Tab-separated table of C-alpha atoms in Angstrom:
chain	number	residue	atom	x	y	z
A	1	UNK	CA	0.000	0.000	0.000
A	2	UNK	CA	1.330	3.446	-0.816
A	3	UNK	CA	2.141	5.545	2.222
A	4	UNK	CA	0.164	8.451	0.765
A	5	UNK	CA	-3.243	8.685	-0.866
A	6	UNK	CA	-2.715	9.025	-4.587
A	7	UNK	CA	-5.128	11.615	-5.861
A	8	UNK	CA	-7.247	10.933	-8.917
A	9	UNK	CA	-6.403	13.013	-11.950
A	10	UNK	CA	-9.666	14.906	-11.443
A	11	UNK	CA	-8.384	16.225	-8.088
A	12	UNK	CA	-5.521	18.100	-9.759
A	13	UNK	CA	-5.877	21.587	-11.218
A	14	UNK	CA	-6.614	21.941	-14.924
A	15	UNK	CA	-3.035	22.810	-16.034
A	16	UNK	CA	-1.749	19.643	-14.406
A	17	UNK	CA	-4.477	17.573	-16.045
A	18	UNK	CA	-3.180	18.823	-19.383
A	19	UNK	CA	0.267	17.522	-18.439
A	20	UNK	CA	-1.279	14.139	-17.703
A	21	UNK	CA	-2.553	14.096	-21.280
A	22	UNK	CA	0.984	14.849	-22.496
A	23	UNK	CA	2.270	11.954	-20.403
A	24	UNK	CA	-0.339	9.658	-21.935
A	25	UNK	CA	0.916	10.614	-25.405
A	26	UNK	CA	4.533	10.022	-24.317
A	27	UNK	CA	3.730	6.505	-23.156
A	28	UNK	CA	1.333	5.879	-26.061
A	29	UNK	CA	-0.983	4.121	-23.633
A	30	UNK	CA	-4.463	4.951	-22.459
A	31	UNK	CA	-4.229	4.736	-18.667
A	32	UNK	CA	-7.425	4.694	-16.620
A	33	UNK	CA	-5.561	7.028	-14.271
A	34	UNK	CA	-2.177	8.658	-14.892
A	35	UNK	CA	0.672	6.453	-13.602
A	36	UNK	CA	1.283	6.834	-9.887
A	37	UNK	CA	4.679	8.436	-10.496
A	38	UNK	CA	3.134	11.043	-12.770
A	39	UNK	CA	0.681	11.940	-10.029
A	40	UNK	CA	3.475	12.086	-7.440
A	41	UNK	CA	5.562	14.365	-9.654
A	42	UNK	CA	2.552	16.585	-10.217
A	43	UNK	CA	2.149	17.115	-6.475
A	44	UNK	CA	4.885	19.765	-6.527
A	45	UNK	CA	5.007	21.263	-10.018
A	46	UNK	CA	8.048	23.351	-9.095
A	47	UNK	CA	9.942	20.108	-8.539
A	48	UNK	CA	8.110	17.938	-11.045
A	49	UNK	CA	8.646	20.405	-13.861
A	50	UNK	CA	12.422	20.291	-13.540
A	51	UNK	CA	12.563	16.587	-12.815
A	52	UNK	CA	10.159	15.746	-15.597
A	53	UNK	CA	12.090	17.793	-18.139
A	54	UNK	CA	15.367	16.214	-17.042
A	55	UNK	CA	13.757	12.790	-17.368
A	56	UNK	CA	12.407	13.615	-20.813
A	57	UNK	CA	15.812	14.919	-21.936
A	58	UNK	CA	17.435	11.742	-20.646
A	59	UNK	CA	14.958	9.492	-22.436
A	60	UNK	CA	14.779	11.369	-25.749
A	61	UNK	CA	16.557	9.498	-28.574
A	62	UNK	CA	20.084	10.697	-29.251
A	63	UNK	CA	23.108	8.490	-29.641
A	64	UNK	CA	20.882	5.757	-28.170
A	65	UNK	CA	17.343	4.914	-29.228
A	66	UNK	CA	14.404	5.283	-26.872
A	67	UNK	CA	14.185	1.475	-26.658
A	68	UNK	CA	17.856	1.173	-25.733
A	69	UNK	CA	17.370	3.809	-23.047
A	70	UNK	CA	14.293	2.072	-21.687
A	71	UNK	CA	16.410	-1.024	-21.209
A	72	UNK	CA	19.060	0.993	-19.341
A	73	UNK	CA	16.240	2.326	-17.155
A	74	UNK	CA	14.962	-1.195	-16.571
A	75	UNK	CA	18.321	-2.568	-15.439
A	76	UNK	CA	18.889	0.412	-13.129
A	77	UNK	CA	15.449	-0.156	-11.639
A	78	UNK	CA	16.197	-3.871	-11.304
A	79	UNK	CA	19.523	-3.301	-9.593
A	80	UNK	CA	17.814	-0.830	-7.260
A	81	UNK	CA	15.288	-3.615	-6.499
A	82	UNK	CA	12.442	-1.250	-7.272
A	83	UNK	CA	9.178	-3.129	-7.705
A	84	UNK	CA	7.418	-0.095	-9.165
B	1	UNK	CA	11.999	-4.707	-27.844
B	2	UNK	CA	8.624	-6.389	-27.522
B	3	UNK	CA	10.165	-9.879	-27.580
B	4	UNK	CA	11.360	-11.478	-24.375
B	5	UNK	CA	14.735	-12.555	-25.818
B	6	UNK	CA	16.571	-9.228	-25.382
B	7	UNK	CA	15.230	-8.925	-21.841
B	8	UNK	CA	16.500	-12.389	-20.910
B	9	UNK	CA	19.832	-11.362	-22.387
B	10	UNK	CA	19.895	-8.108	-20.419
B	11	UNK	CA	19.106	-9.909	-17.170
B	12	UNK	CA	21.957	-12.392	-17.662
B	13	UNK	CA	24.258	-9.482	-18.406
B	14	UNK	CA	23.257	-7.705	-15.179
B	15	UNK	CA	24.041	-10.829	-13.193
B	16	UNK	CA	27.453	-11.412	-14.742
B	17	UNK	CA	28.382	-7.732	-14.496
B	18	UNK	CA	27.620	-7.764	-10.794
B	19	UNK	CA	29.490	-11.055	-10.324
B	20	UNK	CA	32.632	-9.634	-11.930
B	21	UNK	CA	32.359	-6.390	-10.001
B	22	UNK	CA	32.031	-7.949	-6.557
B	23	UNK	CA	35.284	-9.846	-7.042
B	24	UNK	CA	37.176	-7.015	-8.719
B	25	UNK	CA	36.153	-4.443	-6.090
B	26	UNK	CA	37.095	-6.628	-3.125
B	27	UNK	CA	40.597	-6.671	-1.600
B	28	UNK	CA	41.522	-9.986	-3.197
B	29	UNK	CA	44.822	-9.182	-4.896
B	30	UNK	CA	46.523	-11.888	-2.866
B	31	UNK	CA	44.514	-14.550	-4.709
B	32	UNK	CA	46.071	-13.732	-8.067
B	33	UNK	CA	48.532	-16.519	-8.961
B	34	UNK	CA	52.075	-15.300	-9.582
B	35	UNK	CA	52.491	-17.902	-12.291
B	36	UNK	CA	49.140	-18.838	-13.851
B	37	UNK	CA	48.928	-22.334	-15.337
B	38	UNK	CA	49.100	-22.935	-19.064
B	39	UNK	CA	45.317	-23.499	-19.082
B	40	UNK	CA	44.736	-20.174	-17.341
B	41	UNK	CA	47.148	-18.444	-19.725
B	42	UNK	CA	45.134	-19.755	-22.666
B	43	UNK	CA	41.967	-18.246	-21.206
B	44	UNK	CA	43.831	-15.003	-20.510
B	45	UNK	CA	44.787	-14.858	-24.193
B	46	UNK	CA	41.111	-15.106	-25.182
B	47	UNK	CA	40.192	-12.390	-22.703
B	48	UNK	CA	42.894	-10.039	-24.003
B	49	UNK	CA	41.742	-10.619	-27.570
B	50	UNK	CA	38.077	-10.036	-26.720
B	51	UNK	CA	38.782	-6.756	-24.982
B	52	UNK	CA	41.657	-5.705	-27.265
B	53	UNK	CA	43.934	-4.842	-24.372
B	54	UNK	CA	47.280	-6.124	-23.077
B	55	UNK	CA	46.150	-6.767	-19.514
B	56	UNK	CA	43.573	-9.120	-18.022
B	57	UNK	CA	40.836	-7.489	-15.896
B	58	UNK	CA	41.190	-8.134	-12.168
B	59	UNK	CA	37.938	-10.077	-11.949
B	60	UNK	CA	39.499	-12.861	-14.022
B	61	UNK	CA	43.030	-12.738	-12.601
B	62	UNK	CA	41.685	-13.310	-9.103
B	63	UNK	CA	40.063	-16.638	-9.910
B	64	UNK	CA	42.837	-17.876	-12.192
B	65	UNK	CA	44.252	-20.324	-9.641
B	66	UNK	CA	41.347	-22.582	-10.633
B	67	UNK	CA	41.722	-22.700	-14.415
B	68	UNK	CA	38.527	-24.709	-14.903
B	69	UNK	CA	36.456	-22.188	-12.990
B	70	UNK	CA	38.161	-19.324	-14.840
B	71	UNK	CA	37.325	-20.929	-18.189
B	72	UNK	CA	33.658	-21.343	-17.290
B	73	UNK	CA	33.392	-17.837	-15.855
B	74	UNK	CA	34.973	-16.465	-19.010
B	75	UNK	CA	32.709	-18.563	-21.234
B	76	UNK	CA	29.631	-17.167	-19.502
B	77	UNK	CA	31.024	-13.634	-19.616
B	78	UNK	CA	31.879	-13.807	-23.300
B	79	UNK	CA	28.462	-15.252	-24.086
B	80	UNK	CA	26.552	-12.442	-22.381
B	81	UNK	CA	28.770	-9.612	-23.659
B	82	UNK	CA	29.111	-10.746	-27.265
B	83	UNK	CA	26.802	-9.463	-30.011
B	84	UNK	CA	23.526	-11.345	-29.965
B	85	UNK	CA	19.996	-9.940	-29.717
B	86	UNK	CA	21.617	-6.877	-28.172
B	87	UNK	CA	24.758	-5.309	-29.576
B	88	UNK	CA	27.990	-5.464	-27.645
B	89	UNK	CA	28.000	-1.661	-27.606
B	90	UNK	CA	24.570	-1.546	-25.947
B	91	UNK	CA	25.563	-4.266	-23.504
B	92	UNK	CA	28.551	-2.228	-22.348
B	93	UNK	CA	26.174	0.677	-21.753
B	94	UNK	CA	23.936	-1.560	-19.642
B	95	UNK	CA	26.953	-2.847	-17.692
B	96	UNK	CA	28.115	0.727	-17.144
B	97	UNK	CA	24.670	1.676	-15.793
B	98	UNK	CA	24.676	-1.347	-13.470
B	99	UNK	CA	28.192	-0.517	-12.257
B	100	UNK	CA	27.396	3.135	-11.555
B	101	UNK	CA	24.205	2.151	-9.750
B	102	UNK	CA	26.012	-0.386	-7.567
B	103	UNK	CA	28.923	2.029	-6.934
B	104	UNK	CA	31.442	-0.363	-8.455
B	105	UNK	CA	34.719	1.471	-9.023
B	106	UNK	CA	36.048	-1.389	-11.154
B	107	UNK	CA	32.919	-1.820	-13.247
B	108	UNK	CA	32.335	1.885	-13.786
B	109	UNK	CA	35.854	2.500	-15.093
B	110	UNK	CA	36.024	-0.749	-17.048
B	111	UNK	CA	32.712	-0.441	-18.865
B	112	UNK	CA	33.214	3.278	-19.483
B	113	UNK	CA	36.459	2.320	-21.188
B	114	UNK	CA	34.751	-0.407	-23.184
B	115	UNK	CA	31.946	1.915	-24.302
B	116	UNK	CA	34.500	4.403	-25.578
B	117	UNK	CA	36.562	1.686	-27.233
B	118	UNK	CA	33.451	0.472	-29.051
B	119	UNK	CA	32.733	3.943	-30.393
B	120	UNK	CA	30.291	5.487	-27.937
B	121	UNK	CA	30.855	9.246	-27.890
B	122	UNK	CA	30.789	11.598	-24.916
B	123	UNK	CA	27.179	12.464	-25.689
B	124	UNK	CA	26.260	8.792	-25.646
B	125	UNK	CA	28.048	8.277	-22.324
B	126	UNK	CA	26.206	11.233	-20.788
B	127	UNK	CA	22.899	9.912	-22.121
B	128	UNK	CA	23.432	6.607	-20.318
B	129	UNK	CA	24.536	8.462	-17.188
B	130	UNK	CA	21.442	10.678	-17.379
B	131	UNK	CA	19.073	7.705	-17.617
B	132	UNK	CA	20.948	6.000	-14.764
B	133	UNK	CA	20.728	9.074	-12.571
B	134	UNK	CA	17.093	9.844	-13.353
B	135	UNK	CA	15.974	6.295	-12.616
B	136	UNK	CA	18.061	6.230	-9.455
B	137	UNK	CA	15.879	9.144	-8.385
B	138	UNK	CA	12.616	7.761	-9.732
B	139	UNK	CA	13.048	4.376	-8.059
B	140	UNK	CA	13.805	5.839	-4.636
B	141	UNK	CA	10.823	8.177	-4.768
B	142	UNK	CA	8.619	5.223	-5.726
B	143	UNK	CA	10.086	3.047	-2.979
B	144	UNK	CA	9.765	5.719	-0.313
B	145	UNK	CA	6.072	6.077	-1.088
B	146	UNK	CA	5.746	2.303	-1.596
B	147	UNK	CA	4.067	2.782	-4.937
B	148	UNK	CA	2.654	-0.313	-6.540
B	149	UNK	CA	3.377	-1.193	-10.174
B	150	UNK	CA	0.748	0.264	-12.460
B	151	UNK	CA	2.512	0.366	-15.804
B	152	UNK	CA	2.975	-3.343	-16.490
B	153	UNK	CA	0.000	-3.308	-18.846
B	154	UNK	CA	2.103	-1.394	-21.368
B	155	UNK	CA	4.353	-4.366	-22.052
B	156	UNK	CA	3.208	-6.848	-24.679
B	157	UNK	CA	3.230	-10.563	-23.795
B	158	UNK	CA	5.582	-12.621	-25.965
B	159	UNK	CA	3.790	-15.894	-26.855
B	160	UNK	CA	6.842	-17.547	-28.464
B	161	UNK	CA	8.214	-20.752	-26.870
B	162	UNK	CA	11.576	-21.165	-25.154
B	163	UNK	CA	14.492	-21.349	-27.646
B	164	UNK	CA	14.301	-24.700	-29.454
B	165	UNK	CA	11.056	-25.586	-27.742
B	166	UNK	CA	7.471	-26.026	-28.839
B	167	UNK	CA	4.682	-23.514	-28.652
B	168	UNK	CA	2.484	-23.949	-25.576
B	169	UNK	CA	-0.518	-26.191	-26.092
B	170	UNK	CA	-3.829	-24.426	-26.334
B	171	UNK	CA	-5.705	-24.763	-23.105
B	172	UNK	CA	-9.239	-25.955	-23.524
B	173	UNK	CA	-11.926	-25.656	-20.939
B	174	UNK	CA	-12.802	-28.941	-19.247
B	175	UNK	CA	-16.252	-30.211	-20.140
B	176	UNK	CA	-18.925	-28.835	-17.907
B	177	UNK	CA	-21.153	-31.093	-15.881
B	178	UNK	CA	-24.530	-31.671	-17.529
């Protein structure tokens, strides 16, 4: 169980809900609710904005493809024993 | 990467990378034989050729007193790092990410060197470092809040059988009682 109550997308202000739509397009997946991490990042937009942009920069194709980067992300998450 | 094969390959690579790092980062210099056997020297020659360098990485030198074990360790290492479903270049990037994440001084320096040797530029190195750093943040935030996985539905299920095996039999419903 999460240690906080994750708010539904509808509980966030309108500008944040627009960002959730952007996230949906990024993942190319129609979530019933935005992923938990998206909702956590949206809790503090002054943090989430920077962190989200840094994340997007890191994951944008460059010398490595998006798929190759996703695999790097997966092994880092695995080594960190992160179930999420 | 919708197929399972590259993910199996990546997982084996993570395991071997960590196995090499734990030995190389430990104070085990005293285990390195002063005069490796002829069998160990033959394995060393393969290792030097694979990595295109004159020296043998510490992780292999330290187990060289048992030439049979060294040969098997090297065989597994070569198998997971060689080009297969994933390129050797990409595998070195994965090993670098694992090594940075586990704070392995040996692995970080070694796989950074291998990435560069295989043609990864400074931009490419920083891209891997950026993903590693961002997901080292992401995972700890998720763990602290004990978030439960909610993105597994994105991944497609690969219905193909194990390598060399047969496709799974179709499961039919048992007949219902009249």
